[in-house]
Coordinates of C-alpha atoms and ligand atoms in Angstrom, one line a residue:
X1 CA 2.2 -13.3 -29.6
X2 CA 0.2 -15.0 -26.6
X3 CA -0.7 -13.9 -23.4
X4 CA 0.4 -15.8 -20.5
X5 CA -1.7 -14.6 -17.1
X6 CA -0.8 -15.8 -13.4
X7 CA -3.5 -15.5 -10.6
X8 CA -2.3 -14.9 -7.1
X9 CA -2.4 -18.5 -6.6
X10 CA 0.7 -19.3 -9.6
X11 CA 2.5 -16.9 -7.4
X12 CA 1.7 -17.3 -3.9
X13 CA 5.3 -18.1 -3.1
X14 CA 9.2 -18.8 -4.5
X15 CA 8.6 -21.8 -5.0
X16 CA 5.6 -20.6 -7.6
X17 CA 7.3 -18.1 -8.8
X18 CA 10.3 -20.1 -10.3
X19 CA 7.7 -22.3 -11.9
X20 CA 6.1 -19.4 -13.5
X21 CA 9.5 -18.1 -14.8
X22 CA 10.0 -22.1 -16.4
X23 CA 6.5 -22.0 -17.3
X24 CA 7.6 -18.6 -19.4
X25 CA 10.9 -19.7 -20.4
X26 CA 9.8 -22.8 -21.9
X27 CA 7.5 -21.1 -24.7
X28 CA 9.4 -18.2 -25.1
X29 CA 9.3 -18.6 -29.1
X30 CA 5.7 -18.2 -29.0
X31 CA 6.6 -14.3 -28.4
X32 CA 4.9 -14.3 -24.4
X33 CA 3.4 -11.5 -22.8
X34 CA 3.1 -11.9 -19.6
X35 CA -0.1 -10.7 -17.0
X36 CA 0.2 -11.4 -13.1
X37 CA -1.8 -10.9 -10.7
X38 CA -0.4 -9.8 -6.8
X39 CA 1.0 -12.9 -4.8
X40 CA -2.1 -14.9 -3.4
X41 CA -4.1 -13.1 -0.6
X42 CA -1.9 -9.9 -0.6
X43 CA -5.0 -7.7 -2.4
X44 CA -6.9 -9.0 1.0
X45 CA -4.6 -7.6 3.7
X46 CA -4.1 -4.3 1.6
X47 CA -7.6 -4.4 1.9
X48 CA -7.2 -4.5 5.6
X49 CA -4.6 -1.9 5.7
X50 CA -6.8 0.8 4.0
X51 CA -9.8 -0.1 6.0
X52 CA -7.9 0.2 9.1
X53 CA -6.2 3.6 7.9
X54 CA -9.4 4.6 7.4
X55 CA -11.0 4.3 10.6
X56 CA -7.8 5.2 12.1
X57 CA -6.0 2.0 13.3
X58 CA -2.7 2.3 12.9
X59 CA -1.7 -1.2 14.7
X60 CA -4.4 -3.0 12.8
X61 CA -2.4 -1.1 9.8
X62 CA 0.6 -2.0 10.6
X63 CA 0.4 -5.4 11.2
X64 CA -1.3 -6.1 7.7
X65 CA 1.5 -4.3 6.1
X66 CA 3.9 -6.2 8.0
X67 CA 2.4 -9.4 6.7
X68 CA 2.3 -8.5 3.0
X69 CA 6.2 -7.1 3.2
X70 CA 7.4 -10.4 5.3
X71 CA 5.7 -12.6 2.3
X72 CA 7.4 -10.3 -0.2
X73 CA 10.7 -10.4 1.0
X74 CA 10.5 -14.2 1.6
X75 CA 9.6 -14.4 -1.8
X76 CA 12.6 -12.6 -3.3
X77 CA 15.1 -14.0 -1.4
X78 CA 14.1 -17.3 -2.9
X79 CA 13.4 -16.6 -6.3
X80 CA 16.4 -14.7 -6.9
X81 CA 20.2 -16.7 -7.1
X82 CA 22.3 -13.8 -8.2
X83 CA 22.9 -11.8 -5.1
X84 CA 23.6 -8.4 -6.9
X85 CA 20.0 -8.3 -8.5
X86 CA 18.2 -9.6 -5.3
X87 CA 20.0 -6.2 -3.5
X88 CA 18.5 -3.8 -6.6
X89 CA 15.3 -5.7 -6.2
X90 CA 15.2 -5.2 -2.6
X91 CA 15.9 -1.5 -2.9
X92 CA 12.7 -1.6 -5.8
X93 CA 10.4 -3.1 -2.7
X94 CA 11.9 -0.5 0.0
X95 CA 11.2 2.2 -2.1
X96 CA 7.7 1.0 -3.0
X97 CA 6.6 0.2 0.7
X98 CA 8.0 3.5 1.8
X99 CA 5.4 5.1 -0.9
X100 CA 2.4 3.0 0.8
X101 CA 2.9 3.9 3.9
X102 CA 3.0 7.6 3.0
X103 CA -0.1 7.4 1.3
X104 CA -2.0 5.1 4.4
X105 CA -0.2 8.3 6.4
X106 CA -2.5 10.4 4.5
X107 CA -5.7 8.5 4.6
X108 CA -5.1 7.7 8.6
X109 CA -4.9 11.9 8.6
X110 CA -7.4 12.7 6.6
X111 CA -9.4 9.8 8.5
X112 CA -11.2 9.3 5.0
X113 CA -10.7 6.8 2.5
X114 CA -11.7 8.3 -1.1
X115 CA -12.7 5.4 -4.0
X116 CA -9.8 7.0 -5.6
X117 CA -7.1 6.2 -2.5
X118 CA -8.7 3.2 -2.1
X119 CA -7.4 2.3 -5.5
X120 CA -4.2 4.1 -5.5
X121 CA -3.5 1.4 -2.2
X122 CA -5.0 -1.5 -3.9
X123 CA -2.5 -0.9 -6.8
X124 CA 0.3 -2.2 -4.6
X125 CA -0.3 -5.5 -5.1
X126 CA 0.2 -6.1 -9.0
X127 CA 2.9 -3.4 -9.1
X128 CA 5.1 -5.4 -6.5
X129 CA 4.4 -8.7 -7.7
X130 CA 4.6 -7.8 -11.5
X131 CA 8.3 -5.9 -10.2
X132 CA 9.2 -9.3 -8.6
X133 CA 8.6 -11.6 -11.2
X134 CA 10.0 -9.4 -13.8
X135 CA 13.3 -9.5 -12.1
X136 CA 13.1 -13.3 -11.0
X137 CA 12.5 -13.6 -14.9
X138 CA 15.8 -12.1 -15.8
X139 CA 17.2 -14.0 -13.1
X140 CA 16.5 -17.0 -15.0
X141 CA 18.0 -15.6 -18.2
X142 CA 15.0 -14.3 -19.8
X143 CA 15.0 -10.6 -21.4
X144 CA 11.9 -9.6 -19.1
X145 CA 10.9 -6.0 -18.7
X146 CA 8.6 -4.7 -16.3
X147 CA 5.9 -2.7 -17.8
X148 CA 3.8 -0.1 -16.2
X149 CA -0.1 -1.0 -16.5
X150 CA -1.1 2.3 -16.4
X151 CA 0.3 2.7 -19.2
X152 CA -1.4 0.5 -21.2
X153 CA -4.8 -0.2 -19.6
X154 CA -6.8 2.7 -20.4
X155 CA -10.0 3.3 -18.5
X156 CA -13.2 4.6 -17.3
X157 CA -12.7 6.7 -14.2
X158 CA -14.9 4.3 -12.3
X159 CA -13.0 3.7 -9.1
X160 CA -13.1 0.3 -7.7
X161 CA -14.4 -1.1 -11.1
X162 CA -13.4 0.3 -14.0
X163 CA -13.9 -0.5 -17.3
X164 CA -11.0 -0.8 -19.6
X165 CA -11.0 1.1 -23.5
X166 CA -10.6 -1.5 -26.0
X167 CA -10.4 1.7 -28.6
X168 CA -7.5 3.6 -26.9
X169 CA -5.5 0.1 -25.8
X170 CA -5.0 -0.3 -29.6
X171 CA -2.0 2.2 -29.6
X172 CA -0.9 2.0 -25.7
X173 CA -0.4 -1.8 -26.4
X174 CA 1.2 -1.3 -29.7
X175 CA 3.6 1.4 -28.4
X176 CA 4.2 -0.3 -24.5
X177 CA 3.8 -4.1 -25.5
X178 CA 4.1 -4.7 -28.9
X179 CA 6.9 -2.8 -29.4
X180 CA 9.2 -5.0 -26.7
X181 CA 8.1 -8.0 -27.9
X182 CA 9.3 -7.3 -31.4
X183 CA 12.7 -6.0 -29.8
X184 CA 12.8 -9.7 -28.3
X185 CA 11.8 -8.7 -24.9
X186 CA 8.9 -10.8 -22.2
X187 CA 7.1 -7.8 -21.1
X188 CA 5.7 -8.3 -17.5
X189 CA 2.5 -6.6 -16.4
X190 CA 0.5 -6.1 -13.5
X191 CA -2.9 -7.1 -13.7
X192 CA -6.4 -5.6 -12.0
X193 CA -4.4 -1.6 -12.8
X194 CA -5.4 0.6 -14.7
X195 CA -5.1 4.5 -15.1
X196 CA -8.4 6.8 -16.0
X197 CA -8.2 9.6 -18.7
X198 CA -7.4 12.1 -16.5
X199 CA -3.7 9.4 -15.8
X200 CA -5.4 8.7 -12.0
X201 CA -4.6 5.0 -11.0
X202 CA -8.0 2.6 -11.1
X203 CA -8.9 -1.0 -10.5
X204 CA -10.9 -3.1 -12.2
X205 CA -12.8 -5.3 -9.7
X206 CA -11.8 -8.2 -7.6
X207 CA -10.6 -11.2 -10.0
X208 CA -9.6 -8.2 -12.9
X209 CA -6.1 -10.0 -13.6
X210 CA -8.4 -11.9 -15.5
X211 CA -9.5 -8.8 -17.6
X212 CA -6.1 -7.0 -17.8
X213 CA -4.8 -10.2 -19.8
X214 CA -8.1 -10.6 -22.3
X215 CA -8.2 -7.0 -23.2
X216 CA -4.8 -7.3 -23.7
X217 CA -4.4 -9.8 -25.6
X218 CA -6.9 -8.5 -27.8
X219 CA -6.1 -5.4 -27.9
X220 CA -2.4 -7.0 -29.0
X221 CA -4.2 -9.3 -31.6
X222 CA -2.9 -12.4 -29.8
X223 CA -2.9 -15.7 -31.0
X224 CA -4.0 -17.5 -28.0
X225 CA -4.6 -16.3 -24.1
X226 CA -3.5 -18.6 -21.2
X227 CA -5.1 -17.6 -17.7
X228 CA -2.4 -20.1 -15.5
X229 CA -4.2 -21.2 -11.9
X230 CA -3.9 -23.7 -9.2
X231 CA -5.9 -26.2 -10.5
X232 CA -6.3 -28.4 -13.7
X233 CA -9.0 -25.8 -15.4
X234 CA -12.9 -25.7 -14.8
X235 CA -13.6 -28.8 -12.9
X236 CA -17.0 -30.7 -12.2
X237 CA -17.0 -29.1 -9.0
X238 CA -14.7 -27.1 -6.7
X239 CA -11.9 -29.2 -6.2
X240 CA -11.3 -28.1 -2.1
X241 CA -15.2 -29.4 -1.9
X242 CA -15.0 -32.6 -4.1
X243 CA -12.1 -34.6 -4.2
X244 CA -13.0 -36.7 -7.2
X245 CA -13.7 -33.8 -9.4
X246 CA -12.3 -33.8 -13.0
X247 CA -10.9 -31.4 -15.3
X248 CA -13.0 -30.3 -18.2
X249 CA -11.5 -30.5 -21.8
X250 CA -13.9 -28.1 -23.3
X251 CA -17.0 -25.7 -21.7
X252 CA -18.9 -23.6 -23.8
X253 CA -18.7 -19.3 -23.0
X254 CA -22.2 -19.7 -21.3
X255 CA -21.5 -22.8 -19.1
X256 CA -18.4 -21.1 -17.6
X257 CA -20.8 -17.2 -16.9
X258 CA -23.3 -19.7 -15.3
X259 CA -20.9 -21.4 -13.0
X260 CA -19.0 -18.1 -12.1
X261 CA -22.6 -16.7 -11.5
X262 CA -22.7 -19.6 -8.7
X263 CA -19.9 -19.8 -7.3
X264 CA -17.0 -21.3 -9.5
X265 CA -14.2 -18.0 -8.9
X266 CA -11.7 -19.9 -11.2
X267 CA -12.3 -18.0 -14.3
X268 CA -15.4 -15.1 -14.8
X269 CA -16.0 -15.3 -18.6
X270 CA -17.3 -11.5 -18.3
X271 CA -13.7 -10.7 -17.8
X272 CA -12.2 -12.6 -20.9
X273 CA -15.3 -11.7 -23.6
X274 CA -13.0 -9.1 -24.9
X275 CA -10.9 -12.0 -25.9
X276 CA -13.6 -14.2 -26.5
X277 CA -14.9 -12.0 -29.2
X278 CA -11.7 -11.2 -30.8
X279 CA -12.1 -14.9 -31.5
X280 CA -8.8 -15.9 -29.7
X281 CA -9.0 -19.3 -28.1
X282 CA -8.9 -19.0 -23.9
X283 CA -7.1 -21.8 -22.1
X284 CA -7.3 -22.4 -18.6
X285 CA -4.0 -24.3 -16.9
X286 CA -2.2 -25.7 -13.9
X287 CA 0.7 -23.9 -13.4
X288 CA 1.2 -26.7 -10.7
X289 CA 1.4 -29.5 -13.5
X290 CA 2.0 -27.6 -17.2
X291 CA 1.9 -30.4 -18.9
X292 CA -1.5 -31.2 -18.6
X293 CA -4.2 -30.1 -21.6
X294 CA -6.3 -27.5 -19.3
X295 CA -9.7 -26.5 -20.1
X296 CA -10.6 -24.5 -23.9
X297 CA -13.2 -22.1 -23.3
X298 CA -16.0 -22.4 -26.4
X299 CA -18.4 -19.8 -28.4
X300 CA -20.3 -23.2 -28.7
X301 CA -21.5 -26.0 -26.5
X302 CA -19.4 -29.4 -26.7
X303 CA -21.8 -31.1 -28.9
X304 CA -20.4 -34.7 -27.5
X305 CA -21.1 -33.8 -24.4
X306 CA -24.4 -35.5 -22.6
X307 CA -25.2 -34.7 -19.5
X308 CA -24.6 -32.1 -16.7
X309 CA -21.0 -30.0 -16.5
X310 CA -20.5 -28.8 -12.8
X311 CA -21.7 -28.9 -9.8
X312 CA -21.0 -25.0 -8.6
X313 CA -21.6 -24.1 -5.1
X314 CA -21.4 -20.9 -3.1
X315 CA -21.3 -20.6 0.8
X316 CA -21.6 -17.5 2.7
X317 CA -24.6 -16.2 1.4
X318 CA -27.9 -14.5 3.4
X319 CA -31.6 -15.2 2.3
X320 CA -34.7 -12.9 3.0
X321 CA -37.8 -14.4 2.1
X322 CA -41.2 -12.0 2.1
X323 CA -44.7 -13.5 2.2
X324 CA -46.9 -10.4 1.0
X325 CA -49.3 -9.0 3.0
X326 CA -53.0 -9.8 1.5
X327 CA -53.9 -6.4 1.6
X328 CA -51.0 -5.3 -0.8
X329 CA -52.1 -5.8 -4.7
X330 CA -49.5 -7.9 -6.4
X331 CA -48.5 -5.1 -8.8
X332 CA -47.8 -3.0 -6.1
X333 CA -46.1 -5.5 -4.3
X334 CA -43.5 -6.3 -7.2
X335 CA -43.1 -3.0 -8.1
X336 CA -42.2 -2.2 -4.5
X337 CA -40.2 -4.7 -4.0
X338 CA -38.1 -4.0 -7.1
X339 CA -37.9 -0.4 -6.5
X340 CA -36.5 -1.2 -3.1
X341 CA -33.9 -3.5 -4.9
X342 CA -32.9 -1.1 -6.7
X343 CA -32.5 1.7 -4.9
X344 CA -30.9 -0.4 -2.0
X345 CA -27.5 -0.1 -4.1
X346 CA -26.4 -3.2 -3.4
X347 CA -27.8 -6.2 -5.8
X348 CA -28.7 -9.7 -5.0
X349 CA -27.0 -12.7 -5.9
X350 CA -30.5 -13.9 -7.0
X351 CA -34.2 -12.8 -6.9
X352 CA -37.5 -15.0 -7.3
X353 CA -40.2 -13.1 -7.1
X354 CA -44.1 -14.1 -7.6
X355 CA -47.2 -12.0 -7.3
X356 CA -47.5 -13.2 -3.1
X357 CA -44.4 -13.5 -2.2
X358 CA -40.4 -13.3 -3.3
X359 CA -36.9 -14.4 -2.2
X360 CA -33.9 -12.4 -2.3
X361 CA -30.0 -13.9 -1.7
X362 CA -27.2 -11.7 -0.9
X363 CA -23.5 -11.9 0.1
X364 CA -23.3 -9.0 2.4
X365 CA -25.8 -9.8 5.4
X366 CA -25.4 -6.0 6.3
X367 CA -27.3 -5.5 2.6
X368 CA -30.1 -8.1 3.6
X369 CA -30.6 -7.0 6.9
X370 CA -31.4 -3.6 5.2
X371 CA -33.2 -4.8 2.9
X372 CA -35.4 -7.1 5.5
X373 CA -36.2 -4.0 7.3
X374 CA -37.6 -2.3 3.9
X375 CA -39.4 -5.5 2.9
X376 CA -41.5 -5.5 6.8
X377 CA -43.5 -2.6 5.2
X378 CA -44.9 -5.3 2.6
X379 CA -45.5 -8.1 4.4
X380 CA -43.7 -11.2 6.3
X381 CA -40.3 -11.3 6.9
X382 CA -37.7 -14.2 7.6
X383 CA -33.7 -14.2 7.2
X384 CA -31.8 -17.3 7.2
X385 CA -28.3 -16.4 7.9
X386 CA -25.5 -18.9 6.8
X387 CA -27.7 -20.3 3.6
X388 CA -25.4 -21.6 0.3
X389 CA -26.2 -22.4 -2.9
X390 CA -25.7 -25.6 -5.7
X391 CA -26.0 -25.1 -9.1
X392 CA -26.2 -27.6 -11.9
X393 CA -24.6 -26.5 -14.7
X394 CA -25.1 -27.5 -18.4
X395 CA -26.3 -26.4 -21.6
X396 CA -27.7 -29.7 -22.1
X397 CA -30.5 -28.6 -19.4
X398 CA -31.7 -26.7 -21.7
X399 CA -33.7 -29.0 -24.0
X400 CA -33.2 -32.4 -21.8
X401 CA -36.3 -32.1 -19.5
X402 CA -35.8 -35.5 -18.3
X403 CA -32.5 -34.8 -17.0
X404 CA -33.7 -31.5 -16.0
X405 CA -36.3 -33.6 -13.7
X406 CA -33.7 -35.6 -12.9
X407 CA -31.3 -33.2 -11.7
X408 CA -34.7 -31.6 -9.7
X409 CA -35.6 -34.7 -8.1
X410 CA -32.1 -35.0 -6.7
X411 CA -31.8 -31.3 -5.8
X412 CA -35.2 -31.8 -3.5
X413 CA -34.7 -35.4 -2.2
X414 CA -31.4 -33.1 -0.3
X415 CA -34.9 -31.0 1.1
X416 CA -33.6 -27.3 0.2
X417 CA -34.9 -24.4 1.5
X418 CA -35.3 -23.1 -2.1
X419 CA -35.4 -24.5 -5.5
X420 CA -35.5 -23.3 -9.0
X421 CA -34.1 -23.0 -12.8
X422 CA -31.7 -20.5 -14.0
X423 CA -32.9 -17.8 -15.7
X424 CA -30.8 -18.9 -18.7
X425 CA -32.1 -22.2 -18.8
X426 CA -29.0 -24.0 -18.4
X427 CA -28.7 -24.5 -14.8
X428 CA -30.9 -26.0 -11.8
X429 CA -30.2 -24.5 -8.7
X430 CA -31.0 -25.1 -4.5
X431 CA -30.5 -23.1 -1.4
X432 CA -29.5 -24.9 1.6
X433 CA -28.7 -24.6 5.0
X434 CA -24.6 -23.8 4.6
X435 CA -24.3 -26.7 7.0
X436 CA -26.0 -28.8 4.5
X437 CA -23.9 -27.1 1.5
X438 CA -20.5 -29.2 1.4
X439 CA -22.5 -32.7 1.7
X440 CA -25.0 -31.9 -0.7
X441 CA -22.5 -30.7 -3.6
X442 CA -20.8 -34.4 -2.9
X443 CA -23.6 -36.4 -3.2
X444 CA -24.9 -34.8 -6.2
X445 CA -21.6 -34.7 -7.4
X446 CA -21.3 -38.3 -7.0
X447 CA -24.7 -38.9 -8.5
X448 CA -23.8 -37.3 -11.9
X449 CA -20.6 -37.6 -12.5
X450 CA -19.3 -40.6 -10.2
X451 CA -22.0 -43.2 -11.1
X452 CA -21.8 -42.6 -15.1
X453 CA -23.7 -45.7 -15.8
X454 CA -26.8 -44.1 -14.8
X455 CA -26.3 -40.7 -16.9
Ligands
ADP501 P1 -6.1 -17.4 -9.2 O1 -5.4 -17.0 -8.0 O2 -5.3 -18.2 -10.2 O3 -6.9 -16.2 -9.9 P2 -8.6 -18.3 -8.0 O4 -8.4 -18.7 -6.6 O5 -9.3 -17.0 -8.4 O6 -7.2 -18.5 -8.8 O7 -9.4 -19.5 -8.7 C1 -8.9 -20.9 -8.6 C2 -9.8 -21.6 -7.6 O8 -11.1 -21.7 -8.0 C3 -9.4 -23.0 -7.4 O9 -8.3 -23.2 -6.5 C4 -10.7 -23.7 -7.0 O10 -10.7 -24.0 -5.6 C5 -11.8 -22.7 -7.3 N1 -12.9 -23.3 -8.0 C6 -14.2 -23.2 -7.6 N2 -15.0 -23.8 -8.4 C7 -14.2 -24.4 -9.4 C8 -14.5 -25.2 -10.5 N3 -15.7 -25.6 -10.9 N4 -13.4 -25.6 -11.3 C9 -12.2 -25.2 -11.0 N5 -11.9 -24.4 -9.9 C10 -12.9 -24.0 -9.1
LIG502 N1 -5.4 -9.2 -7.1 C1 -6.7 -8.9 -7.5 C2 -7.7 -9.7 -6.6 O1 -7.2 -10.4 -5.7 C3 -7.0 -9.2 -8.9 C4 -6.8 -10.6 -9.4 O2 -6.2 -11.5 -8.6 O3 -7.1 -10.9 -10.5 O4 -8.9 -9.6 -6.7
MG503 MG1 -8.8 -15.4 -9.9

């Protein structure tokens, strides 16, 4: 058995749909399961739906609901020939958007949205795309049931991001999965949903499509998992950046955290370690062009590999920077300052911290503007708004210090407004002004990967 998984971007539209379903068809005698995640940007506007219930908006509501139906009806009605099964699957999709609005009907009543609404909403997504391609599927002539994730993703009852039971998906994936599959059946999925012990639907974080397939497939003892995306697999950089960036054949577990820490959303290895451990080899592939050899994720560095891996970048991101006060002792200062952290709830991307003075990076600029006001009480203040950051990536960093001063020189000769080493060693990283962000990745970019005479 292998596990095949689509992100959002395989199945943005009918015209990635029916290349999913030949994707599946064509290694059917490798005994598929099949993972999908909801069509491409559909978890964002039921997003906006809830919030909106939530504060009470019923047009802001309505339109986002409008936009996810229209983009599921276009869908069907070109992923589906047979005019009989497009009319049952349409009636599947009534039914199901008749349910969400009863339940935004509740929230916009209530005029409170609970973790555990939030997720029952969020749900949608993989249960109408996972619906949709089971049925484009047997369209195309392949025996594809749908299957009912909360059925076989056990979890935690931590709403918003749970974690899935590796121990208990042992006999849910025998009895739910396993057992179509030996019948001769594709069973079709719906990632990112899960149901809690108490059989209350949960999700497991943004990107847990990702998740849903590794546990799984190792839960299912598969002999290989497949996470299919829009591009040729972990590239030297983000391909919508860099133009000239390249596929990589092979990245090692801890080069792929590293550039997810900084940016790289193609693949978070957190969510495939339950694979990763089971020791079943992760691909990453193109459902856009199949035939090419994707990226193999590694327990191991490439050992023929000199040189830097990616160049990850991440925009969007707020800074504070605190100069301590002189009359605050720097143990007091730290342990302030980490307290404060702490309790703030919401963690940074990154935190330097010394003895006089500290820097902390954050994605919500709601969260740094709270934390700003907490760090005043110890000493200088400043917030750069709009701030992005590069990372080198590379396990070679960790014992070539000439390319690691390399890499540094190159980093500051782009003047950042931070600059430092990854706590793991493997990566060399910069702030800059977001302005800055998109020309700096290039020319680094170009530097160590486009001018490979002088690396
Ligand atoms: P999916 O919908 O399949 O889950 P995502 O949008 O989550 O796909 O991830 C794929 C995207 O990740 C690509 O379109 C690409 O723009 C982005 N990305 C960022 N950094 C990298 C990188 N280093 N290598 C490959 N893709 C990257
Ligand atoms: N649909 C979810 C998201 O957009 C999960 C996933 O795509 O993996 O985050
Ligand atoms: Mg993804």
């Amino acid at each position: 058995m292998i596990v095949l998984k689509f992100g959002g971007s395989s199945v943005a539209d009918a015209e990635g749909i029916r290349r999913v379903c030949a994707i599946v068809a064509s290694r059917r005698d490798r005994s598929p399961v099949v993972v999908v995640s909801a069509l491409g940007g559909v978890t964002d506007l039921l997003l906006e739906a809830t919030a909106a219930a939530g504060r009470g908006d019923l047009a802001g509501q309505e339109a986002a609901i409008a936009g996810i139906e229209r983009r599921h009806r276009w869908a069907l009605s070109g992923c589906l020939d047979d005019a009989g099964s497009r009319q049952d699957a349409e009636m599947v999709l009534a039914d199901t958007f008749d349910e969400i609005k009863l339940l935004l009907r509740s929230v916009r009543t209530l005029g409170e949205l609970s973790p555990r609404a939030r997720d029952a909403l969020l749900a949608f997504g993989e249960l109408l795309s996972s619906r949709l391609l089971a049925a484009a599927l047997a369209g195309t002539g392949v025996a594809a049931s749908w299957v009912d994730s909360r059925k076989v993703v056990a979890t935690d009852g931590n709403h918003g991001s749970a974690t899935p039971d590796l121990a208990l998906m042992a006999d849910t994936v025998k009895a739910n999965v396993l057992a179509l599959v030996e019948s001769g059946q594709v069973p079709v999925i719906g990632g990112f949903v899960g149901s809690s012990p108490d059989g209350i639907t949960t999700t497991l974080g943004r990107g847990g499509g990702d998740t849903t397939a590794a546990v799984v497939a190792a839960a299912g003892g598969a002999e290989e998992l497949q996470i299919w995306t829009d591009v040729d697999g972990l590239m030297t950089a983000d391909p919508r950046l860099v133009v000239e960036a390249s596929c990589l054949a092979r990245v090692s577990f801890a080069e792929a955290s590293e550039m997810a820490s900084f940016g790289a959303r193609v693949l978070h290895p957190a969510s495939v370690s339950p694979a990763v451990s089971a020791s079943i080899p992760v691909r990453v592939l193109n459902s856009g062009r199949p035939e090419q050899a994707g990226t193999v994720l590694l327990e191991r560095s490439d050992p023929s590999r000199r040189g830097i891996v990616s160049l990850t970048s991440r925009a969007g991101l707020t800074a504070v920077f605190l100069e301590a006060d002189r009359a605050i002792g720097g143990t007091t200062f730290r342990r302030q300052l980490l307290d404060g952290l702490g309790r703030s709830g919401v963690l940074p991307e990154l935190v330097q911290l010394s003895a006089v003075g500290g820097l902390a990076v954050f994605r919500d600029a709601r969260a740094c503007t709270v934390q700003a006001r907490r760090w005043a009480e110890l000493g200088q203040v400043g917030i750069v708004e709009d701030a992005g950051l590069v990372a080198a990536v590379g396990e070679c960093l960790r014992e070539d210090h000439a390319l690691r001063g390399e890499v540094c020189r190159e980093v500051a000769a782009l003047q950042p407004l931070a600059l430092g080493a990854g706590g793991t060693a493997l990566s060399v990283y910069a702030m800059y002004p977001q302005a800055k962000l998109e020309t700096a990745v290039k020319q680094l970019h170009r530097r160590f990967f486009q001018e490979v005479s002088r690396t």
